[in-house]
PDB file of C-alpha atoms in Angstrom:
ATOM      1  CA  MET K   1      81.112  77.483  88.233  1.00 82.00           C
ATOM      2  CA  ILE K   2      83.721  80.030  87.494  1.00 86.00           C
ATOM      3  CA  PHE K   3      82.873  81.883  90.706  1.00 88.00           C
ATOM      4  CA  LEU K   4      83.350  78.739  92.753  1.00 88.00           C
ATOM      5  CA  ARG K   5      86.831  78.099  91.071  1.00 89.00           C
ATOM      6  CA  THR K   6      87.772  81.769  91.647  1.00 88.00           C
ATOM      7  CA  PHE K   7      86.664  81.482  95.285  1.00 90.00           C
ATOM      8  CA  LEU K   8      88.724  78.204  95.865  1.00 87.00           C
ATOM      9  CA  ASN K   9      91.781  79.748  94.251  1.00 87.00           C
ATOM     10  CA  SER K  10      91.453  82.951  96.276  1.00 89.00           C
ATOM     11  CA  ILE K  11      91.398  80.947  99.451  1.00 89.00           C
ATOM     12  CA  LYS K  12      94.803  79.267  98.468  1.00 85.00           C
ATOM     13  CA  LEU K  13      96.216  82.591  97.485  1.00 83.00           C
ATOM     14  CA  PRO K  14      99.807  82.562  98.700  1.00 78.00           C
ATOM     15  CA  ASN K  15     100.100  79.561  96.443  1.00 83.00           C
ATOM     16  CA  LYS K  16     101.853  80.498  93.221  1.00 82.00           C
ATOM     17  CA  GLN K  17      99.781  78.239  91.071  1.00 86.00           C
ATOM     18  CA  ALA K  18      96.535  79.707  92.406  1.00 84.00           C
ATOM     19  CA  MET K  19      97.786  83.149  91.835  1.00 84.00           C
ATOM     20  CA  PHE K  20      98.604  82.560  88.156  1.00 83.00           C
ATOM     21  CA  LYS K  21      95.146  80.927  87.699  1.00 87.00           C
ATOM     22  CA  LEU K  22      93.543  84.055  89.211  1.00 86.00           C
ATOM     23  CA  ASN K  23      95.518  86.290  86.817  1.00 85.00           C
ATOM     24  CA  ARG K  24      93.751  84.544  83.918  1.00 88.00           C
ATOM     25  CA  VAL K  25      90.313  85.406  85.264  1.00 89.00           C
ATOM     26  CA  GLY K  26      88.789  88.424  83.597  1.00 91.00           C
ATOM     27  CA  MET K  27      88.268  91.814  85.224  1.00 93.00           C
ATOM     28  CA  ASP K  28      84.493  91.441  84.771  1.00 92.00           C
ATOM     29  CA  ILE K  29      84.436  88.304  86.817  1.00 93.00           C
ATOM     30  CA  THR K  30      86.592  89.903  89.486  1.00 92.00           C
ATOM     31  CA  VAL K  31      84.212  92.812  89.902  1.00 94.00           C
ATOM     32  CA  VAL K  32      81.077  90.616  90.034  1.00 95.00           C
ATOM     33  CA  TYR K  33      82.936  88.395  92.538  1.00 94.00           C
ATOM     34  CA  MET K  34      83.575  91.460  94.707  1.00 94.00           C
ATOM     35  CA  PHE K  35      79.901  92.562  94.552  1.00 95.00           C
ATOM     36  CA  ILE K  36      78.899  88.989  95.659  1.00 94.00           C
ATOM     37  CA  LEU K  37      81.521  88.983  98.436  1.00 94.00           C
ATOM     38  CA  LEU K  38      80.378  92.384  99.672  1.00 94.00           C
ATOM     39  CA  LEU K  39      76.874  91.128  99.705  1.00 93.00           C
ATOM     40  CA  ILE K  40      77.885  88.206 101.937  1.00 93.00           C
ATOM     41  CA  VAL K  41      79.725  90.692 104.099  1.00 91.00           C
ATOM     42  CA  SER K  42      76.525  92.768 104.557  1.00 91.00           C
ATOM     43  CA  ILE K  43      74.488  89.799 105.800  1.00 90.00           C
ATOM     44  CA  PRO K  44      75.276  90.417 109.551  1.00 88.00           C
ATOM     45  CA  SER K  45      74.350  94.048 109.190  1.00 86.00           C
ATOM     46  CA  ILE K  46      71.049  93.362 107.429  1.00 86.00           C
ATOM     47  CA  THR K  47      69.992  90.668 109.848  1.00 85.00           C
ATOM     48  CA  ASN K  48      70.832  92.972 112.732  1.00 83.00           C
ATOM     49  CA  GLN K  49      68.769  95.790 111.236  1.00 81.00           C
ATOM     50  CA  LEU K  50      65.820  93.496 110.349  1.00 80.00           C
ATOM     51  CA  THR K  51      65.649  92.252 113.917  1.00 81.00           C
ATOM     52  CA  THR K  52      66.439  95.151 116.072  1.00 79.00           C
ATOM     53  CA  GLY K  53      66.704  98.361 113.962  1.00 67.00           C
ATOM     54  CA  ALA K  54      64.486 100.356 111.711  1.00 65.00           C
ATOM     55  CA  GLY K  55      63.947  97.385 109.505  1.00 63.00           C
ATOM     56  CA  ALA K  56      61.628  95.756 112.040  1.00 67.00           C
ATOM     57  CA  GLN K  57      59.083  98.496 111.443  1.00 75.00           C
ATOM     58  CA  MET K  58      59.452  99.036 107.683  1.00 77.00           C
ATOM     59  CA  ASN K  59      58.020  97.340 104.783  1.00 81.00           C
ATOM     60  CA  LEU K  60      60.512  94.699 103.594  1.00 80.00           C
ATOM     61  CA  LEU K  61      60.711  96.135 100.037  1.00 86.00           C
ATOM     62  CA  PHE K  62      61.384  99.632 101.291  1.00 85.00           C
ATOM     63  CA  PHE K  63      63.892  98.268 103.718  1.00 84.00           C
ATOM     64  CA  LEU K  64      65.786  96.497 101.030  1.00 86.00           C
ATOM     65  CA  ILE K  65      65.930  99.620  98.855  1.00 88.00           C
ATOM     66  CA  TYR K  66      67.063 101.690 101.920  1.00 86.00           C
ATOM     67  CA  PHE K  67      69.686  99.090 102.719  1.00 87.00           C
ATOM     68  CA  LEU K  68      71.031  98.902  99.188  1.00 90.00           C
ATOM     69  CA  ILE K  69      71.254 102.815  98.859  1.00 90.00           C
ATOM     70  CA  PHE K  70      72.593 103.696 102.392  1.00 89.00           C
ATOM     71  CA  ASN K  71      74.531 100.558 103.461  1.00 88.00           C
ATOM     72  CA  TYR K  72      75.624  98.421 100.472  1.00 91.00           C
ATOM     73  CA  LEU K  73      76.481 101.217  98.034  1.00 93.00           C
ATOM     74  CA  PRO K  74      78.751 103.173 100.343  1.00 93.00           C
ATOM     75  CA  LEU K  75      80.434  99.877 101.523  1.00 91.00           C
ATOM     76  CA  THR K  76      81.081  98.918  97.821  1.00 94.00           C
ATOM     77  CA  MET K  77      82.510 102.340  97.112  1.00 95.00           C
ATOM     78  CA  ILE K  78      84.801 102.371 100.116  1.00 94.00           C
ATOM     79  CA  VAL K  79      86.062  98.867  99.352  1.00 94.00           C
ATOM     80  CA  PHE K  80      86.720  99.523  95.776  1.00 95.00           C
ATOM     81  CA  LEU K  81      88.631 102.732  96.700  1.00 96.00           C
ATOM     82  CA  PHE K  82      90.556 100.721  99.267  1.00 94.00           C
ATOM     83  CA  LEU K  83      91.458  98.178  96.562  1.00 94.00           C
ATOM     84  CA  THR K  84      92.602 100.894  94.209  1.00 95.00           C
ATOM     85  CA  LEU K  85      94.769 102.551  96.844  1.00 95.00           C
ATOM     86  CA  MET K  86      96.389  99.241  97.806  1.00 94.00           C
ATOM     87  CA  ALA K  87      97.003  98.360  94.114  1.00 94.00           C
ATOM     88  CA  TYR K  88      98.497 101.797  93.659  1.00 95.00           C
ATOM     89  CA  ILE K  89     100.885 101.346  96.547  1.00 94.00           C
ATOM     90  CA  GLY K  90     101.632  97.926  95.100  1.00 93.00           C
ATOM     91  CA  THR K  91     102.772  99.586  91.801  1.00 93.00           C
ATOM     92  CA  GLY K  92     105.308 101.588  93.801  1.00 93.00           C
ATOM     93  CA  ILE K  93     106.573  98.424  95.430  1.00 92.00           C
ATOM     94  CA  THR K  94     106.874  96.651  92.031  1.00 92.00           C
ATOM     95  CA  LYS K  95     108.997  99.525  90.799  1.00 91.00           C
ATOM     96  CA  LEU K  96     111.219  99.316  93.827  1.00 92.00           C
ATOM     97  CA  LEU K  97     111.574  95.536  93.505  1.00 89.00           C
ATOM     98  CA  ARG K  98     111.755  95.796  89.683  1.00 87.00           C
ATOM     99  CA  ARG K  99     109.056  93.134  89.043  1.00 87.00           C
ATOM    100  CA  LYS K 100     106.801  92.643  86.073  1.00 83.00           C
ATOM    101  CA  VAL K 101     103.429  93.430  87.455  1.00 87.00           C
ATOM    102  CA  ARG K 102     100.992  96.072  86.179  1.00 90.00           C
ATOM    103  CA  PHE K 103      98.198  97.938  88.066  1.00 92.00           C
ATOM    104  CA  PRO K 104      95.236  95.927  86.743  1.00 91.00           C
ATOM    105  CA  MET K 105      96.842  92.663  87.840  1.00 91.00           C
ATOM    106  CA  LEU K 106      97.636  94.118  91.226  1.00 92.00           C
ATOM    107  CA  TRP K 107      94.027  95.322  91.578  1.00 94.00           C
ATOM    108  CA  LYS K 108      92.680  91.891  90.808  1.00 93.00           C
ATOM    109  CA  LEU K 109      95.068  90.190  93.333  1.00 91.00           C
ATOM    110  CA  THR K 110      94.247  92.718  95.919  1.00 93.00           C
ATOM    111  CA  ALA K 111      90.588  91.911  95.398  1.00 93.00           C
ATOM    112  CA  TYR K 112      91.174  88.255  95.807  1.00 93.00           C
ATOM    113  CA  ILE K 113      93.407  88.723  98.880  1.00 93.00           C
ATOM    114  CA  THR K 114      90.463  90.278 100.643  1.00 93.00           C
ATOM    115  CA  THR K 115      88.395  87.060 100.475  1.00 93.00           C
ATOM    116  CA  ILE K 116      89.592  85.643 103.854  1.00 92.00           C
ATOM    117  CA  PRO K 117      89.312  88.834 105.911  1.00 92.00           C
ATOM    118  CA  PHE K 118      85.817  89.441 104.542  1.00 92.00           C
ATOM    119  CA  LEU K 119      84.652  85.948 105.382  1.00 93.00           C
ATOM    120  CA  LEU K 120      86.291  86.138 108.807  1.00 92.00           C
ATOM    121  CA  TYR K 121      84.556  89.446 109.409  1.00 91.00           C
ATOM    122  CA  THR K 122      81.191  87.980 108.337  1.00 91.00           C
ATOM    123  CA  ALA K 123      81.593  85.010 110.741  1.00 91.00           C
ATOM    124  CA  LEU K 124      82.691  87.139 113.714  1.00 90.00           C
ATOM    125  CA  ALA K 125      80.114  89.931 113.100  1.00 87.00           C
ATOM    126  CA  PHE K 126      77.200  87.580 114.036  1.00 86.00           C
ATOM    127  CA  PHE K 127      78.727  87.098 117.502  1.00 87.00           C
ATOM    128  CA  PHE K 128      80.819  90.156 118.395  1.00 83.00           C
ATOM    129  CA  ALA K 129      80.764  93.842 117.692  1.00 81.00           C
ATOM    130  CA  ILE K 130      83.668  94.459 115.240  1.00 82.00           C
ATOM    131  CA  GLY K 131      85.625  97.622 115.763  1.00 79.00           C
ATOM    132  CA  ASP K 132      88.224  99.621 113.923  1.00 77.00           C
ATOM    133  CA  VAL K 133      91.089  97.276 115.064  1.00 84.00           C
ATOM    134  CA  PHE K 134      89.784  94.720 112.608  1.00 86.00           C
ATOM    135  CA  ALA K 135      90.004  97.240 109.710  1.00 84.00           C
ATOM    136  CA  ALA K 136      93.674  97.890 110.685  1.00 88.00           C
ATOM    137  CA  LEU K 137      94.464  94.240 110.837  1.00 91.00           C
ATOM    138  CA  PHE K 138      92.652  93.728 107.494  1.00 90.00           C
ATOM    139  CA  SER K 139      94.648  96.442 105.938  1.00 90.00           C
ATOM    140  CA  LEU K 140      97.943  95.032 107.289  1.00 93.00           C
ATOM    141  CA  TYR K 141      96.955  91.492 106.090  1.00 92.00           C
ATOM    142  CA  THR K 142      96.203  92.772 102.625  1.00 91.00           C
ATOM    143  CA  PHE K 143      99.410  94.780 102.406  1.00 93.00           C
ATOM    144  CA  LEU K 144     101.667  91.962 103.580  1.00 93.00           C
ATOM    145  CA  PHE K 145     100.042  89.359 101.245  1.00 91.00           C
ATOM    146  CA  LEU K 146     100.302  91.776  98.323  1.00 91.00           C
ATOM    147  CA  ILE K 147     104.043  92.228  98.966  1.00 92.00           C
ATOM    148  CA  LYS K 148     104.242  88.410  99.186  1.00 91.00           C
ATOM    149  CA  LEU K 149     102.484  87.973  95.791  1.00 89.00           C
ATOM    150  CA  ILE K 150     104.589  90.796  94.159  1.00 90.00           C
ATOM    151  CA  THR K 151     107.799  88.898  95.040  1.00 89.00           C
ATOM    152  CA  ILE K 152     106.629  85.765  93.268  1.00 86.00           C
ATOM    153  CA  TYR K 153     106.688  87.585  89.958  1.00 81.00           C
ATOM    154  CA  PRO K 154     109.939  87.514  88.049  1.00 77.00           C
ATOM    155  CA  LYS K 155     112.275  90.507  87.884  1.00 79.00           C
ATOM    156  CA  ARG K 156     112.495  92.791  84.886  1.00 74.00           C
ATOM    157  CA  LYS K 157     115.470  92.124  82.605  1.00 74.00           C
ATOM    158  CA  LYS K 158     118.000  94.908  82.554  1.00 71.00           C
ATOM    159  CA  ARG K 159     118.300  96.683  79.300  1.00 64.00           C
ATOM    160  CA  LYS K 160     121.734  96.909  77.738  1.00 61.00           C
ATOM    161  CA  GLN K 161     122.690 100.420  77.013  1.00 59.00           C
ATOM    162  CA  GLU K 162     123.927 100.866  73.465  1.00 57.00           C
ATOM    163  CA  PHE K 163     126.553 103.494  72.746  1.00 56.00           C
ATOM    164  CA  TYR K 164     126.692 104.966  69.273  1.00 52.00           C
TER     165      TYR K 164
END
């Protein structure tokens, strides 16, 4: 049930209320959510390989092991590195804009921002060959929405300097 609520809030994400609800979700739920989302993203690839590729001649169990090791695991590592890089860039933006956002919160928000592009990729990959242009648009979408979400947070208060 929590994954469904998390999914619905991530779809609404520029919404301020949805963003604050997602901030209350634990990091463990976020990581499992990303694993599930990446498994959904892998569906077009696995169906393509089962029907036309090497999976058509392999035993199903061996094919699933092969797919998990050579497709799903590298995809997961690349996406998690991308999320980390975007959250790191987001920390620089928060310092420039003087907002009260920390790295773990930015990482979570970046993970939830990727829901729509991943689902869009999954839907389109069944019908079209998706190229590198989609990855560039996906990165731009994530970056722009991350900036939008950072600006929702309040600014840090200025400290008064005390002179002795």
